[in-house]
mmCIF file of C-alpha atoms in Angstrom:
data_model
loop_
_atom_site.group_PDB
_atom_site.id
_atom_site.type_symbol
_atom_site.label_atom_id
_atom_site.label_comp_id
_atom_site.label_asym_id
_atom_site.label_seq_id
_atom_site.Cartn_x
_atom_site.Cartn_y
_atom_site.Cartn_z
ATOM 1 C CA UNK A 1 6.864 2.245 -9.311
ATOM 2 C CA UNK A 2 3.730 4.076 -8.247
ATOM 3 C CA UNK A 3 0.654 2.004 -7.379
ATOM 4 C CA UNK A 4 -1.452 3.299 -10.303
ATOM 5 C CA UNK A 5 1.346 2.660 -12.815
ATOM 6 C CA UNK A 6 1.797 -0.834 -11.426
ATOM 7 C CA UNK A 7 -1.922 -1.537 -11.709
ATOM 8 C CA UNK A 8 -2.017 -0.369 -15.334
ATOM 9 C CA UNK A 9 1.045 -2.447 -16.201
ATOM 10 C CA UNK A 10 -0.315 -5.609 -14.569
ATOM 11 C CA UNK A 11 -3.777 -5.095 -16.051
ATOM 12 C CA UNK A 12 -2.243 -4.870 -19.539
ATOM 13 C CA UNK A 13 -0.725 -8.339 -19.142
ATOM 14 C CA UNK A 14 -3.954 -10.265 -18.627
ATOM 15 C CA UNK A 15 -7.463 -10.687 -19.992
ATOM 16 C CA UNK A 16 -10.212 -8.522 -18.502
ATOM 17 C CA UNK A 17 -11.706 -11.497 -16.624
ATOM 18 C CA UNK A 18 -8.380 -12.184 -14.868
ATOM 19 C CA UNK A 19 -8.036 -8.509 -14.017
ATOM 20 C CA UNK A 20 -11.490 -8.614 -12.377
ATOM 21 C CA UNK A 21 -10.214 -11.593 -10.369
ATOM 22 C CA UNK A 22 -7.127 -9.588 -9.379
ATOM 23 C CA UNK A 23 -9.302 -6.686 -8.245
ATOM 24 C CA UNK A 24 -11.309 -9.142 -6.145
ATOM 25 C CA UNK A 25 -8.135 -10.568 -4.626
ATOM 26 C CA UNK A 26 -6.906 -7.048 -3.849
ATOM 27 C CA UNK A 27 -10.100 -6.081 -2.001
ATOM 28 C CA UNK A 28 -10.346 -9.425 -0.206
ATOM 29 C CA UNK A 29 -6.679 -9.402 0.808
ATOM 30 C CA UNK A 30 -7.069 -5.954 2.354
ATOM 31 C CA UNK A 31 -10.206 -7.055 4.243
ATOM 32 C CA UNK A 32 -8.499 -10.205 5.529
ATOM 33 C CA UNK A 33 -5.372 -8.277 6.483
ATOM 34 C CA UNK A 34 -7.396 -5.839 8.560
ATOM 35 C CA UNK A 35 -9.437 -8.668 10.122
ATOM 36 C CA UNK A 36 -6.389 -10.711 11.108
ATOM 37 C CA UNK A 37 -3.931 -7.960 12.051
ATOM 38 C CA UNK A 38 -1.756 -8.013 8.959
ATOM 39 C CA UNK A 39 -0.424 -5.038 7.010
ATOM 40 C CA UNK A 40 -3.093 -4.102 4.418
ATOM 41 C CA UNK A 41 -0.608 -2.261 2.175
ATOM 42 C CA UNK A 42 1.602 -5.345 1.914
ATOM 43 C CA UNK A 43 -1.447 -7.520 1.291
ATOM 44 C CA UNK A 44 -2.694 -5.244 -1.475
ATOM 45 C CA UNK A 45 0.723 -5.036 -3.135
ATOM 46 C CA UNK A 46 1.100 -8.830 -3.165
ATOM 47 C CA UNK A 47 -2.465 -9.153 -4.498
ATOM 48 C CA UNK A 48 -1.853 -6.667 -7.320
ATOM 49 C CA UNK A 49 1.137 -8.690 -8.503
ATOM 50 C CA UNK A 50 0.099 -12.244 -7.603
ATOM 51 C CA UNK A 51 -0.915 -13.204 -11.169
ATOM 52 C CA UNK A 52 1.373 -10.858 -13.106
ATOM 53 C CA UNK A 53 2.962 -13.772 -15.013
ATOM 54 C CA UNK A 54 -0.155 -15.978 -15.214
ATOM 55 C CA UNK A 55 -0.739 -15.321 -18.912
ATOM 56 C CA UNK A 56 2.855 -15.363 -20.031
ATOM 57 C CA UNK A 57 3.640 -18.022 -22.629
ATOM 58 C CA UNK A 58 4.885 -21.227 -21.004
ATOM 59 C CA UNK A 59 8.254 -20.981 -22.781
ATOM 60 C CA UNK A 60 8.782 -17.472 -21.379
ATOM 61 C CA UNK A 61 8.071 -18.685 -17.825
ATOM 62 C CA UNK A 62 10.322 -21.683 -18.342
ATOM 63 C CA UNK A 63 13.122 -19.413 -19.569
ATOM 64 C CA UNK A 64 12.898 -17.278 -16.412
ATOM 65 C CA UNK A 65 12.809 -20.372 -14.181
ATOM 66 C CA UNK A 66 15.861 -21.862 -15.920
ATOM 67 C CA UNK A 67 17.892 -18.682 -16.511
ATOM 68 C CA UNK A 68 17.372 -17.385 -12.975
ATOM 69 C CA UNK A 69 17.753 -20.866 -11.438
ATOM 70 C CA UNK A 70 14.441 -20.497 -9.635
ATOM 71 C CA UNK A 71 12.846 -23.485 -7.874
ATOM 72 C CA UNK A 72 14.109 -26.177 -10.283
ATOM 73 C CA UNK A 73 11.624 -28.661 -8.761
ATOM 74 C CA UNK A 74 8.818 -26.665 -10.375
ATOM 75 C CA UNK A 75 9.923 -27.656 -13.865
ATOM 76 C CA UNK A 76 8.741 -31.208 -13.164
ATOM 77 C CA UNK A 77 5.372 -29.984 -11.825
ATOM 78 C CA UNK A 78 2.170 -28.749 -13.419
ATOM 79 C CA UNK A 79 2.834 -25.577 -15.401
ATOM 80 C CA UNK A 80 -0.057 -23.862 -13.564
ATOM 81 C CA UNK A 81 2.292 -23.559 -10.588
ATOM 82 C CA UNK A 82 5.017 -21.727 -12.506
ATOM 83 C CA UNK A 83 3.410 -18.278 -12.592
ATOM 84 C CA UNK A 84 3.726 -17.790 -8.824
ATOM 85 C CA UNK A 85 7.497 -18.254 -8.707
ATOM 86 C CA UNK A 86 7.995 -16.295 -11.918
ATOM 87 C CA UNK A 87 5.621 -13.616 -10.627
ATOM 88 C CA UNK A 88 7.720 -13.120 -7.498
ATOM 89 C CA UNK A 89 10.810 -12.716 -9.666
ATOM 90 C CA UNK A 90 8.967 -10.227 -11.923
ATOM 91 C CA UNK A 91 7.716 -8.287 -8.879
ATOM 92 C CA UNK A 92 11.276 -7.889 -7.659
ATOM 93 C CA UNK A 93 13.149 -7.358 -10.917
ATOM 94 C CA UNK A 94 10.610 -5.513 -13.056
ATOM 95 C CA UNK A 95 8.467 -3.735 -10.449
ATOM 96 C CA UNK A 96 11.149 -3.035 -7.849
ATOM 97 C CA UNK A 97 9.477 -4.829 -4.926
ATOM 98 C CA UNK A 98 12.078 -5.463 -2.224
ATOM 99 C CA UNK A 99 9.846 -6.563 0.656
ATOM 100 C CA UNK A 100 10.656 -10.259 1.209
ATOM 101 C CA UNK A 101 7.276 -10.867 2.866
ATOM 102 C CA UNK A 102 5.425 -9.532 -0.166
ATOM 103 C CA UNK A 103 7.623 -11.512 -2.565
ATOM 104 C CA UNK A 104 7.010 -14.711 -0.598
ATOM 105 C CA UNK A 105 3.256 -14.081 -0.505
ATOM 106 C CA UNK A 106 3.331 -13.890 -4.309
ATOM 107 C CA UNK A 107 5.638 -16.914 -4.577
ATOM 108 C CA UNK A 108 3.456 -19.162 -2.406
ATOM 109 C CA UNK A 109 -0.051 -17.907 -3.239
ATOM 110 C CA UNK A 110 -0.784 -21.001 -5.337
ATOM 111 C CA UNK A 111 0.962 -23.806 -3.466
ATOM 112 C CA UNK A 112 1.253 -22.612 0.100
ATOM 113 C CA UNK A 113 4.242 -23.784 2.118
ATOM 114 C CA UNK A 114 5.181 -25.069 5.530
ATOM 115 C CA UNK A 115 5.225 -22.329 8.185
ATOM 116 C CA UNK A 116 3.292 -19.829 6.088
ATOM 117 C CA UNK A 117 3.482 -16.249 7.296
ATOM 118 C CA UNK A 118 0.233 -14.485 8.070
ATOM 119 C CA UNK A 119 0.710 -12.444 4.872
ATOM 120 C CA UNK A 120 1.170 -15.680 2.872
ATOM 121 C CA UNK A 121 -2.093 -16.955 4.344
ATOM 122 C CA UNK A 122 -3.981 -13.727 3.657
ATOM 123 C CA UNK A 123 -2.988 -13.575 -0.019
ATOM 124 C CA UNK A 124 -3.474 -17.297 -0.626
ATOM 125 C CA UNK A 125 -6.899 -17.234 1.027
ATOM 126 C CA UNK A 126 -7.925 -14.068 -0.815
ATOM 127 C CA UNK A 127 -7.080 -15.841 -4.069
ATOM 128 C CA UNK A 128 -9.326 -18.755 -3.071
ATOM 129 C CA UNK A 129 -12.349 -16.766 -1.942
ATOM 130 C CA UNK A 130 -12.502 -13.434 -3.761
ATOM 131 C CA UNK A 131 -16.097 -12.571 -4.720
ATOM 132 C CA UNK A 132 -15.756 -13.806 -8.307
ATOM 133 C CA UNK A 133 -14.832 -17.337 -7.274
ATOM 134 C CA UNK A 134 -17.565 -19.915 -7.652
ATOM 135 C CA UNK A 135 -16.738 -23.538 -6.892
ATOM 136 C CA UNK A 136 -18.139 -26.170 -4.546
ATOM 137 C CA UNK A 137 -17.151 -25.258 -0.990
ATOM 138 C CA UNK A 138 -16.226 -21.612 -1.582
ATOM 139 C CA UNK A 139 -19.097 -20.402 0.607
ATOM 140 C CA UNK A 140 -17.810 -22.600 3.448
ATOM 141 C CA UNK A 141 -14.343 -21.096 2.995
ATOM 142 C CA UNK A 142 -15.831 -17.593 3.164
ATOM 143 C CA UNK A 143 -17.822 -18.492 6.289
ATOM 144 C CA UNK A 144 -14.759 -19.961 8.000
ATOM 145 C CA UNK A 145 -12.732 -16.853 7.109
ATOM 146 C CA UNK A 146 -14.909 -14.754 9.413
ATOM 147 C CA UNK A 147 -13.250 -16.358 12.452
ATOM 148 C CA UNK A 148 -10.136 -18.281 11.406
ATOM 149 C CA UNK A 149 -7.578 -17.635 8.721
ATOM 150 C CA UNK A 150 -6.149 -21.121 9.257
ATOM 151 C CA UNK A 151 -9.479 -23.011 9.178
ATOM 152 C CA UNK A 152 -10.517 -21.217 5.998
ATOM 153 C CA UNK A 153 -7.190 -21.811 4.292
ATOM 154 C CA UNK A 154 -7.240 -25.467 5.349
ATOM 155 C CA UNK A 155 -10.658 -25.792 3.682
ATOM 156 C CA UNK A 156 -9.196 -24.152 0.573
ATOM 157 C CA UNK A 157 -6.289 -26.584 0.407
ATOM 158 C CA UNK A 158 -8.681 -29.482 0.995
ATOM 159 C CA UNK A 159 -10.827 -28.385 -1.954
ATOM 160 C CA UNK A 160 -7.778 -28.099 -4.209
ATOM 161 C CA UNK A 161 -6.407 -31.472 -3.154
ATOM 162 C CA UNK A 162 -9.790 -33.167 -3.666
ATOM 163 C CA UNK A 163 -10.113 -31.623 -7.125
ATOM 164 C CA UNK A 164 -6.609 -32.770 -8.079
ATOM 165 C CA UNK A 165 -7.351 -36.273 -6.791
ATOM 166 C CA UNK A 166 -10.576 -36.416 -8.826
ATOM 167 C CA UNK A 167 -8.658 -35.348 -11.931
ATOM 168 C CA UNK A 168 -5.895 -37.885 -11.258
ATOM 169 C CA UNK A 169 -3.284 -35.138 -11.062
ATOM 170 C CA UNK A 170 -0.172 -34.906 -8.940
ATOM 171 C CA UNK A 171 -0.287 -32.826 -5.770
ATOM 172 C CA UNK A 172 2.638 -30.463 -5.284
ATOM 173 C CA UNK A 173 4.493 -31.473 -2.100
ATOM 174 C CA UNK A 174 4.511 -27.895 -0.754
ATOM 175 C CA UNK A 175 0.710 -27.930 -0.721
ATOM 176 C CA UNK A 176 0.666 -31.100 1.377
ATOM 177 C CA UNK A 177 3.249 -29.538 3.710
ATOM 178 C CA UNK A 178 1.193 -26.340 3.945
ATOM 179 C CA UNK A 179 -1.956 -28.291 4.762
ATOM 180 C CA UNK A 180 -0.220 -30.417 7.375
ATOM 181 C CA UNK A 181 1.381 -27.322 8.878
ATOM 182 C CA UNK A 182 -2.022 -25.670 9.250
ATOM 183 C CA UNK A 183 -3.398 -28.767 10.977
ATOM 184 C CA UNK A 184 -0.482 -28.658 13.416
ATOM 185 C CA UNK A 185 -0.996 -24.929 14.023
ATOM 186 C CA UNK A 186 -4.659 -25.478 14.756
ATOM 187 C CA UNK A 187 -3.853 -28.360 17.139
ATOM 188 C CA UNK A 188 -1.319 -26.348 19.096
ATOM 189 C CA UNK A 189 -3.250 -23.095 18.923
ATOM 190 C CA UNK A 190 -0.270 -21.352 17.352
#
């Protein structure tokens, strides 16, 4: 599918405010990709599709997760996590994306994962800090992103974890693993 067709299709599946967010993620992902030596075309493609399933009805997402036998552990987690896994499936099966790196960047843009690729980090961080985001600590994340993808993403995970703790919500184990993996990367310089 051509880029413009894809954009129109994705835009039609979400409210205008979420589309503005997606545009912000697209621009930010490209900037981060260039800054940190990642492929900007892959970053933009993952950003275009990262929230494609975000506004699907919960029962539709659940049907895809169950029918396609995708990440069964997600069914026991907060439904806000479902759209990333479903979105990766949609990107592949409805939009024809075959690039495994792009699909994984979509899949893990909400939770992170252990041993994140640089593209995973770029898309996840872009989602945290696109210009429309406004939450306590976002300016620190943006400042950190000038020099370190890992430091900025660590600050993003910290803000999410603190928010979930304050709300008394469960923390998805992949997010803890992603955070711990970033700490290890920063310690070892790798």
